[in-house]
Short mmCIF file of C-alpha atoms in Angstrom, two decimals:
data_model
loop_
_atom_site.label_atom_id
_atom_site.label_comp_id
_atom_site.label_asym_id
_atom_site.label_seq_id
_atom_site.Cartn_x
_atom_site.Cartn_y
_atom_site.Cartn_z
CA UNK A 1 -213.87 66.57 -157.71
CA UNK A 2 -217.74 67.81 -157.97
CA UNK A 3 -218.75 65.34 -160.14
CA UNK A 4 -216.79 62.60 -159.04
CA UNK A 5 -219.74 59.97 -158.87
CA UNK A 6 -220.75 60.53 -162.01
CA UNK A 7 -217.29 60.44 -163.59
CA UNK A 8 -216.82 57.02 -161.94
CA UNK A 9 -219.87 55.13 -162.60
CA UNK A 10 -220.11 56.14 -166.21
CA UNK A 11 -216.25 55.45 -166.32
CA UNK A 12 -217.97 51.86 -165.18
CA UNK A 13 -220.91 51.00 -167.64
CA UNK A 14 -218.20 52.14 -169.56
CA UNK A 15 -216.09 49.45 -168.67
CA UNK A 16 -218.80 47.06 -168.62
CA UNK A 17 -220.15 47.48 -171.75
CA UNK A 18 -216.81 46.68 -173.64
CA UNK A 19 -216.27 43.31 -170.96
CA UNK A 20 -219.93 42.43 -172.80
CA UNK A 21 -219.08 42.37 -175.73
CA UNK A 22 -215.15 41.34 -175.54
CA UNK A 23 -215.03 38.85 -172.46
CA UNK A 24 -215.89 35.12 -174.30
CA UNK A 25 -213.58 33.03 -172.75
CA UNK A 26 -215.45 29.96 -173.87
CA UNK A 27 -218.56 29.06 -176.71
CA UNK A 28 -220.21 28.06 -173.67
CA UNK A 29 -220.00 29.88 -170.82
CA UNK A 30 -222.27 32.42 -169.62
CA UNK A 31 -220.96 36.31 -170.20
CA UNK A 32 -221.66 37.24 -166.62
CA UNK A 33 -221.02 40.11 -165.02
CA UNK A 34 -221.68 42.45 -161.41
CA UNK A 35 -221.51 45.70 -161.36
CA UNK A 36 -221.33 46.51 -157.09
CA UNK A 37 -221.72 50.25 -155.59
CA UNK A 38 -220.82 50.54 -151.81
CA UNK A 39 -221.46 53.20 -149.57
CA UNK A 40 -218.23 52.73 -146.58
CA UNK A 41 -216.83 54.79 -143.54
CA UNK A 42 -213.71 54.03 -142.11
CA UNK A 43 -211.30 55.54 -139.04
CA UNK A 44 -207.10 56.38 -139.29
CA UNK A 45 -206.04 53.02 -137.47
CA UNK A 46 -202.28 53.99 -135.90
CA UNK A 47 -202.77 58.02 -137.29
CA UNK A 48 -199.81 59.44 -138.12
CA UNK A 49 -198.43 62.73 -135.77
CA UNK A 50 -199.13 64.56 -138.71
CA UNK A 51 -203.32 63.34 -139.01
CA UNK A 52 -203.15 63.77 -135.31
CA UNK A 53 -202.27 67.71 -135.58
CA UNK A 54 -204.89 68.36 -138.41
CA UNK A 55 -207.26 66.02 -137.02
CA UNK A 56 -209.53 65.41 -140.24
CA UNK A 57 -213.07 63.54 -140.01
CA UNK A 58 -213.67 59.90 -140.07
CA UNK A 59 -212.33 59.47 -143.93
CA UNK A 60 -216.06 57.93 -146.30
CA UNK A 61 -216.05 57.21 -150.00
CA UNK A 62 -218.12 55.06 -152.34
CA UNK A 63 -216.67 52.08 -153.85
CA UNK A 64 -217.13 51.09 -157.41
CA UNK A 65 -216.89 48.00 -159.01
CA UNK A 66 -217.28 45.41 -162.15
CA UNK A 67 -216.72 41.25 -160.89
CA UNK A 68 -216.59 38.55 -163.18
CA UNK A 69 -217.63 35.15 -161.57
CA UNK A 70 -215.34 32.42 -161.85
CA UNK A 71 -215.65 30.51 -165.78
CA UNK A 72 -215.31 27.62 -164.73
CA UNK A 73 -212.49 27.15 -167.23
CA UNK A 74 -210.18 27.83 -166.62
CA UNK A 75 -206.64 25.23 -164.00
CA UNK A 76 -206.11 28.36 -161.28
CA UNK A 77 -209.90 29.26 -161.12
CA UNK A 78 -210.76 25.23 -159.74
CA UNK A 79 -207.60 25.18 -157.79
CA UNK A 80 -209.18 27.72 -155.86
CA UNK A 81 -212.79 26.91 -155.24
CA UNK A 82 -214.10 29.67 -158.12
CA UNK A 83 -213.00 32.58 -156.80
CA UNK A 84 -214.37 36.09 -158.65
CA UNK A 85 -212.27 39.26 -160.17
CA UNK A 86 -213.11 42.60 -160.60
CA UNK A 87 -211.87 46.07 -161.20
CA UNK A 88 -212.18 48.87 -158.68
CA UNK A 89 -212.52 52.52 -158.48
CA UNK A 90 -212.94 53.91 -155.39
CA UNK A 91 -214.00 57.72 -154.13
CA UNK A 92 -212.16 59.07 -150.88
CA UNK A 93 -213.48 61.68 -148.59
CA UNK A 94 -210.05 61.82 -145.92
CA UNK A 95 -211.83 64.56 -144.01
CA UNK A 96 -210.84 67.87 -144.92
CA UNK A 97 -209.82 70.20 -146.75
CA UNK A 98 -205.94 69.83 -146.30
CA UNK A 99 -206.14 65.57 -146.13
CA UNK A 100 -207.94 66.24 -149.37
CA UNK A 101 -209.55 63.39 -151.70
CA UNK A 102 -208.31 61.01 -153.58
CA UNK A 103 -209.88 58.36 -156.01
CA UNK A 104 -208.56 54.41 -156.55
CA UNK A 105 -208.09 52.34 -158.81
CA UNK A 106 -207.06 48.48 -158.93
CA UNK A 107 -208.24 44.90 -159.73
CA UNK A 108 -208.86 42.29 -157.18
CA UNK A 109 -210.31 38.82 -155.95
CA UNK A 110 -212.59 37.76 -153.68
CA UNK A 111 -212.10 34.16 -152.51
CA UNK A 112 -214.18 31.99 -151.06
CA UNK A 113 -214.85 31.38 -147.39
CA UNK A 114 -218.30 29.73 -147.01
CA UNK A 115 -220.78 29.06 -149.47
CA UNK A 116 -224.52 28.69 -148.68
CA UNK A 117 -227.78 29.37 -150.25
CA UNK A 118 -228.25 32.55 -148.01
CA UNK A 119 -225.57 33.96 -147.83
CA UNK A 120 -221.56 34.07 -149.22
CA UNK A 121 -218.38 35.39 -147.66
CA UNK A 122 -215.34 35.82 -148.87
CA UNK A 123 -211.42 37.24 -148.30
CA UNK A 124 -210.93 40.70 -150.68
CA UNK A 125 -207.42 41.24 -151.48
CA UNK A 126 -207.25 44.34 -154.02
CA UNK A 127 -203.87 46.43 -155.02
CA UNK A 128 -203.31 49.16 -157.29
CA UNK A 129 -202.89 53.29 -157.08
CA UNK A 130 -204.26 56.08 -155.56
CA UNK A 131 -204.44 59.61 -156.61
CA UNK A 132 -204.93 62.27 -154.33
CA UNK A 133 -204.53 66.34 -154.10
CA UNK A 134 -204.27 66.86 -150.23
CA UNK A 135 -201.01 65.88 -151.00
CA UNK A 136 -197.07 67.63 -149.24
CA UNK A 137 -196.45 70.51 -152.14
CA UNK A 138 -200.48 70.83 -152.53
CA UNK A 139 -200.15 71.90 -149.11
CA UNK A 140 -197.02 73.12 -148.59
CA UNK A 141 -198.55 77.16 -147.80
CA UNK A 142 -201.25 75.27 -144.69
CA UNK A 143 -200.05 76.67 -141.52
CA UNK A 144 -200.25 72.38 -140.99
CA UNK A 145 -198.99 71.01 -144.00
CA UNK A 146 -200.36 67.09 -144.90
CA UNK A 147 -197.68 65.49 -144.34
CA UNK A 148 -199.33 62.06 -144.77
CA UNK A 149 -198.45 61.93 -148.65
CA UNK A 150 -195.40 62.83 -149.94
CA UNK A 151 -196.74 62.50 -153.81
CA UNK A 152 -199.73 62.42 -155.94
CA UNK A 153 -199.89 59.23 -156.61
CA UNK A 154 -199.18 56.51 -154.14
CA UNK A 155 -199.28 52.70 -153.75
CA UNK A 156 -203.49 51.24 -152.80
CA UNK A 157 -203.33 48.14 -150.46
CA UNK A 158 -206.29 46.44 -149.93
CA UNK A 159 -207.64 43.45 -147.61
CA UNK A 160 -210.78 42.76 -145.94
CA UNK A 161 -214.20 40.11 -145.56
CA UNK A 162 -216.66 40.58 -147.84
CA UNK A 163 -220.07 39.50 -147.32
CA UNK A 164 -223.22 39.28 -149.80
CA UNK A 165 -226.80 38.19 -148.97
CA UNK A 166 -229.01 37.47 -151.97
CA UNK A 167 -232.15 39.23 -152.04
CA UNK A 168 -233.36 38.02 -156.16
CA UNK A 169 -231.34 35.52 -158.38
CA UNK A 170 -228.84 38.99 -159.82
CA UNK A 171 -229.33 41.03 -157.10
CA UNK A 172 -227.58 41.15 -153.74
CA UNK A 173 -226.44 42.63 -150.81
CA UNK A 174 -223.22 43.45 -150.11
CA UNK A 175 -220.81 44.22 -146.50
CA UNK A 176 -217.61 44.61 -146.68
CA UNK A 177 -214.75 45.07 -143.42
CA UNK A 178 -211.79 45.81 -144.14
CA UNK A 179 -208.37 47.37 -144.12
CA UNK A 180 -206.43 50.33 -146.58
CA UNK A 181 -202.90 51.07 -146.59
CA UNK A 182 -202.03 54.37 -148.81
CA UNK A 183 -198.53 55.77 -149.36
CA UNK A 184 -195.67 56.21 -152.18
CA UNK A 185 -193.04 53.05 -150.63
CA UNK A 186 -190.53 56.11 -150.00
CA UNK A 187 -190.91 57.27 -153.33
CA UNK A 188 -191.32 60.82 -152.12
CA UNK A 189 -190.86 62.68 -148.91
CA UNK A 190 -193.17 62.70 -146.59
CA UNK A 191 -194.41 59.66 -146.71
CA UNK A 192 -195.88 58.61 -143.34
CA UNK A 193 -199.02 57.32 -145.37
CA UNK A 194 -202.18 56.64 -144.52
CA UNK A 195 -203.62 53.08 -142.61
CA UNK A 196 -207.54 52.80 -142.74
CA UNK A 197 -210.70 50.72 -141.12
CA UNK A 198 -213.52 50.91 -142.93
CA UNK A 199 -216.63 49.35 -143.10
CA UNK A 200 -219.16 49.05 -146.41
CA UNK A 201 -222.49 48.61 -147.39
CA UNK A 202 -223.51 48.12 -150.62
CA UNK A 203 -226.04 46.61 -153.82
CA UNK A 204 -224.30 43.85 -156.13
CA UNK A 205 -226.57 43.20 -159.80
CA UNK A 206 -225.43 40.26 -161.52
CA UNK A 207 -226.18 40.49 -165.47
CA UNK A 208 -227.01 37.92 -167.51
CA UNK A 209 -226.34 38.94 -170.93
CA UNK A 210 -226.37 35.80 -173.02
CA UNK A 211 -229.12 32.64 -171.30
CA UNK A 212 -227.14 29.52 -172.32
CA UNK A 213 -226.34 26.41 -169.66
CA UNK A 214 -223.63 27.16 -167.35
CA UNK A 215 -220.64 24.93 -168.22
CA UNK A 216 -219.47 22.09 -166.48
CA UNK A 217 -216.31 22.55 -164.54
CA UNK A 218 -213.29 20.94 -166.27
CA UNK A 219 -211.31 18.41 -164.66
CA UNK A 220 -207.65 19.62 -164.70
CA UNK A 221 -204.55 18.01 -163.78
CA UNK A 222 -202.28 18.94 -161.03
CA UNK A 223 -199.07 20.72 -162.06
CA UNK A 224 -196.50 18.85 -163.98
CA UNK A 225 -193.29 20.32 -161.38
CA UNK A 226 -192.59 20.48 -157.85
CA UNK A 227 -189.99 22.32 -158.38
CA UNK A 228 -188.77 25.68 -159.51
CA UNK A 229 -186.00 28.18 -159.78
CA UNK A 230 -186.71 31.51 -160.19
CA UNK A 231 -184.25 33.92 -161.11
CA UNK A 232 -185.15 38.10 -161.07
CA UNK A 233 -183.15 41.33 -161.55
CA UNK A 234 -184.99 44.41 -159.91
CA UNK A 235 -184.61 48.47 -159.76
CA UNK A 236 -185.88 51.94 -158.49
CA UNK A 237 -185.38 54.78 -156.61
CA UNK A 238 -186.17 56.36 -153.10
CA UNK A 239 -186.23 59.60 -151.97
CA UNK A 240 -184.18 60.60 -148.37
CA UNK A 241 -184.52 64.63 -148.52
CA UNK A 242 -187.53 66.49 -147.88
CA UNK A 243 -186.53 69.79 -149.47
CA UNK A 244 -184.88 68.44 -151.86
CA UNK A 245 -185.81 66.10 -154.73
CA UNK A 246 -183.23 63.73 -155.09
CA UNK A 247 -183.66 60.08 -155.90
CA UNK A 248 -181.24 57.50 -155.00
CA UNK A 249 -180.82 54.57 -157.33
CA UNK A 250 -181.79 51.19 -155.27
CA UNK A 251 -181.45 47.59 -157.24
CA UNK A 252 -181.70 44.13 -156.75
CA UNK A 253 -181.07 41.22 -157.33
CA UNK A 254 -182.81 37.33 -156.64
CA UNK A 255 -182.61 33.77 -157.12
CA UNK A 256 -184.56 31.21 -155.47
CA UNK A 257 -186.10 27.66 -154.93
CA UNK A 258 -189.89 27.24 -154.71
CA UNK A 259 -191.50 23.65 -153.57
CA UNK A 260 -195.02 23.35 -155.19
CA UNK A 261 -196.88 22.64 -152.20
CA UNK A 262 -200.13 22.57 -153.45
CA UNK A 263 -201.54 23.78 -156.80
CA UNK A 264 -201.65 27.81 -155.88
CA UNK A 265 -198.79 27.59 -153.05
CA UNK A 266 -195.55 27.48 -153.07
CA UNK A 267 -192.37 27.92 -150.68
CA UNK A 268 -189.10 27.76 -150.61
CA UNK A 269 -185.76 29.86 -149.85
CA UNK A 270 -183.92 32.19 -151.73
CA UNK A 271 -180.89 34.42 -151.58
CA UNK A 272 -181.12 38.17 -152.16
CA UNK A 273 -178.24 40.83 -153.15
CA UNK A 274 -179.09 44.63 -152.41
CA UNK A 275 -178.03 47.72 -153.07
CA UNK A 276 -178.98 51.33 -151.99
CA UNK A 277 -177.68 53.88 -152.81
CA UNK A 278 -179.61 56.06 -150.36
CA UNK A 279 -177.11 54.63 -147.52
CA UNK A 280 -175.14 57.66 -147.52
CA UNK A 281 -174.48 60.92 -145.44
CA UNK A 282 -174.75 62.63 -148.35
CA UNK A 283 -179.57 63.41 -147.09
CA UNK A 284 -180.89 65.15 -144.37
CA UNK A 285 -181.96 61.60 -143.20
CA UNK A 286 -180.92 61.78 -139.13
CA UNK A 287 -180.65 57.53 -139.91
CA UNK A 288 -176.61 57.43 -141.65
CA UNK A 289 -173.67 59.28 -139.68
CA UNK A 290 -172.58 62.58 -141.79
CA UNK A 291 -168.98 61.75 -140.51
CA UNK A 292 -168.24 58.37 -142.66
CA UNK A 293 -167.82 58.63 -146.36
CA UNK A 294 -169.83 55.69 -147.74
CA UNK A 295 -167.56 52.77 -150.06
CA UNK A 296 -170.14 51.02 -152.52
CA UNK A 297 -169.41 47.83 -150.27
CA UNK A 298 -171.21 49.61 -147.58
CA UNK A 299 -174.21 50.24 -149.78
CA UNK A 300 -174.76 46.81 -150.06
CA UNK A 301 -176.44 44.06 -148.23
CA UNK A 302 -177.18 40.50 -148.88
CA UNK A 303 -179.96 38.73 -146.69
CA UNK A 304 -181.36 34.63 -147.34
CA UNK A 305 -185.81 34.31 -147.54
CA UNK A 306 -188.36 32.39 -146.64
CA UNK A 307 -189.91 32.59 -150.05
CA UNK A 308 -194.00 32.52 -150.10
CA UNK A 309 -196.39 32.11 -153.62
CA UNK A 310 -200.39 32.69 -154.27
CA UNK A 311 -200.60 31.72 -157.89
CA UNK A 312 -203.90 33.04 -159.93
CA UNK A 313 -202.81 31.86 -163.12
CA UNK A 314 -200.80 34.10 -164.87
CA UNK A 315 -200.25 36.08 -161.61
CA UNK A 316 -198.32 34.63 -158.64
CA UNK A 317 -198.89 37.23 -154.75
CA UNK A 318 -195.52 36.95 -153.08
CA UNK A 319 -194.25 37.32 -149.46
CA UNK A 320 -191.05 36.93 -148.59
CA UNK A 321 -189.32 37.18 -144.85
CA UNK A 322 -185.49 37.24 -145.13
CA UNK A 323 -182.59 37.85 -142.13
CA UNK A 324 -179.23 40.18 -143.49
CA UNK A 325 -175.93 37.82 -143.09
CA UNK A 326 -173.53 41.34 -144.87
CA UNK A 327 -174.94 44.38 -143.85
CA UNK A 328 -171.80 46.89 -143.34
CA UNK A 329 -174.00 49.98 -143.07
CA UNK A 330 -175.93 48.54 -139.55
CA UNK A 331 -171.99 50.19 -138.10
CA UNK A 332 -172.93 53.66 -139.20
CA UNK A 333 -176.26 54.73 -137.74
CA UNK A 334 -176.14 58.39 -136.34
CA UNK A 335 -178.15 57.57 -133.39
CA UNK A 336 -177.21 56.24 -129.97
CA UNK A 337 -178.92 52.00 -129.35
CA UNK A 338 -180.88 51.59 -126.83
CA UNK A 339 -179.35 48.26 -126.03
CA UNK A 340 -175.93 48.60 -128.08
CA UNK A 341 -175.04 52.29 -127.40
CA UNK A 342 -173.01 54.38 -130.06
CA UNK A 343 -169.59 52.76 -130.65
CA UNK A 344 -170.00 50.01 -130.03
CA UNK A 345 -170.35 47.66 -133.43
CA UNK A 346 -174.19 45.92 -133.80
CA UNK A 347 -174.14 42.10 -133.46
CA UNK A 348 -175.22 41.10 -137.01
CA UNK A 349 -178.74 40.18 -135.45
CA UNK A 350 -179.75 43.17 -133.53
CA UNK A 351 -182.06 44.32 -131.65
CA UNK A 352 -183.87 47.15 -133.61
CA UNK A 353 -183.36 50.28 -132.03
CA UNK A 354 -187.36 50.30 -130.73
CA UNK A 355 -191.29 51.37 -132.29
CA UNK A 356 -190.82 53.44 -135.63
CA UNK A 357 -187.08 52.03 -136.46
CA UNK A 358 -187.12 52.33 -139.88
CA UNK A 359 -184.07 49.68 -140.18
CA UNK A 360 -183.36 46.19 -139.13
CA UNK A 361 -181.82 43.21 -139.14
CA UNK A 362 -184.28 41.78 -141.07
CA UNK A 363 -186.77 42.30 -143.65
CA UNK A 364 -190.30 41.50 -145.77
CA UNK A 365 -190.94 41.97 -150.07
CA UNK A 366 -193.96 41.63 -151.06
CA UNK A 367 -195.90 41.99 -154.11
CA UNK A 368 -196.97 40.86 -157.71
CA UNK A 369 -195.77 38.90 -160.48
CA UNK A 370 -197.19 38.42 -163.77
CA UNK A 371 -195.66 36.09 -167.05
CA UNK A 372 -196.08 38.05 -170.24
CA UNK A 373 -194.21 35.08 -172.32
CA UNK A 374 -192.68 31.68 -171.61
CA UNK A 375 -191.73 31.51 -167.92
CA UNK A 376 -190.35 35.25 -168.55
CA UNK A 377 -192.61 37.59 -165.86
CA UNK A 378 -192.53 41.51 -165.31
CA UNK A 379 -192.94 42.17 -161.03
CA UNK A 380 -193.50 44.87 -158.39
CA UNK A 381 -192.40 44.46 -154.99
CA UNK A 382 -192.65 46.45 -151.83
CA UNK A 383 -189.35 46.08 -149.51
CA UNK A 384 -189.92 46.92 -146.16
CA UNK A 385 -188.08 46.80 -142.56
CA UNK A 386 -190.82 45.70 -140.30
CA UNK A 387 -193.63 48.00 -141.19
CA UNK A 388 -191.88 50.95 -142.56
CA UNK A 389 -191.13 50.88 -146.24
CA UNK A 390 -187.99 51.44 -147.49
CA UNK A 391 -188.40 51.44 -151.22
CA UNK A 392 -190.52 49.99 -154.02
CA UNK A 393 -189.40 48.55 -156.93
CA UNK A 394 -190.28 46.85 -160.67
CA UNK A 395 -188.05 43.89 -162.65
CA UNK A 396 -188.36 41.39 -164.81
CA UNK A 397 -187.33 37.18 -164.28
CA UNK A 398 -187.93 34.10 -164.87
CA UNK A 399 -188.75 30.87 -163.74
CA UNK A 400 -187.45 27.28 -164.83
CA UNK A 401 -190.03 25.28 -163.44
CA UNK A 402 -188.79 20.82 -163.41
CA UNK A 403 -190.47 18.66 -164.80
CA UNK A 404 -191.26 15.61 -162.25
CA UNK A 405 -189.94 12.83 -163.70
CA UNK A 406 -192.87 11.00 -164.39
CA UNK A 407 -194.27 13.27 -166.68
CA UNK A 408 -190.92 13.48 -168.88
CA UNK A 409 -190.06 11.99 -172.26
CA UNK A 410 -188.03 11.81 -175.33
CA UNK A 411 -189.53 15.06 -176.69
CA UNK A 412 -189.97 16.68 -173.12
CA UNK A 413 -186.82 17.30 -171.37
CA UNK A 414 -185.75 18.36 -167.24
CA UNK A 415 -186.60 21.97 -167.69
CA UNK A 416 -191.08 22.21 -168.22
CA UNK A 417 -191.99 25.55 -170.71
CA UNK A 418 -194.95 26.50 -169.14
CA UNK A 419 -197.22 27.52 -171.80
CA UNK A 420 -200.42 29.14 -171.23
CA UNK A 421 -202.50 26.09 -172.20
CA UNK A 422 -200.11 23.20 -170.83
CA UNK A 423 -202.61 21.27 -169.85
CA UNK A 424 -203.73 19.76 -172.77
CA UNK A 425 -200.19 17.89 -172.77
CA UNK A 426 -201.14 15.89 -169.96
#
């Protein structure tokens, strides 16, 4: 990766050139974009035993991005007070030869918190993929192999606070304090993952290919529905063996009702049915009893969840928290529980075994869904027990929005078909 900085810069400039030529959102809106360059340095937060054994230097690298300010012509931009979206690429030096280097690619959004003449503060949220060359298979012959990453391709999650200080009309000093998480969601073992707290400093140059006057923001109506029903099916794979690349099938069925509290946020209740073939004695994981012959019924869990949706136009971010109401596998853990012992049956809502537990009586699901046609969407979610990942799933679903009574008419029924230009009809 000797020429990594040059490669990243050329790629970003190429993408920005294409965006300048093709991104005509509205006829009278500036086709603006900005190029960001930012150096960062971090520290491993709550490092795993593997990272402690390798004892790497502080991770450092370069963030590059292309940012597109709000066109002020879409409903979700108005609802979220004109956020900025961007495409980012990051180069990581993870601290030594065993940890290696990495490249992350991700979309991100900057949601405004404070805006004054002298500075602008925003919350940054990002999700994408990271490729690392210091994964387990590449370092298995080292004295201490890298057990932090089990695969070359990993998920990338990031959040933090972004601060811009203008120098001129088109140039800003940029600072950032944030948190990165890199892991593969237990698709491959080992999967300890890396959590990095970082600080960055750089410049943002805004380009104005056209000098038209800025368009005035359109006035959009509120969403014409208050309730919607989501039905989703998803599947994926989980690896539970370090020595054997054996993938276990997982699947999820979800149904949930969501109340639109605001134009950009919805909350509701849902039911989840999970099947995980890795609940098995056919794995080197010590979690489940080797003496028990697991049936398919043992591998099914049913949960009730509190669903949260954060809406950005066609993209929706989801964070669900749920508890299991059917969880037969909890009776077949291999280890002695510090509170309930080994032979006793665990209660439905049992106390977690302790720090680092891979199982719990509750779960978290978070991820993104993207509307592709009418109300049909694709989604990618990670399921965790506390902060320990269980698996990543990919699925397809359909949303049924129910029109408010005052928005219905003879040619418009109760179920609302949510076209991308829906506001032109209201």
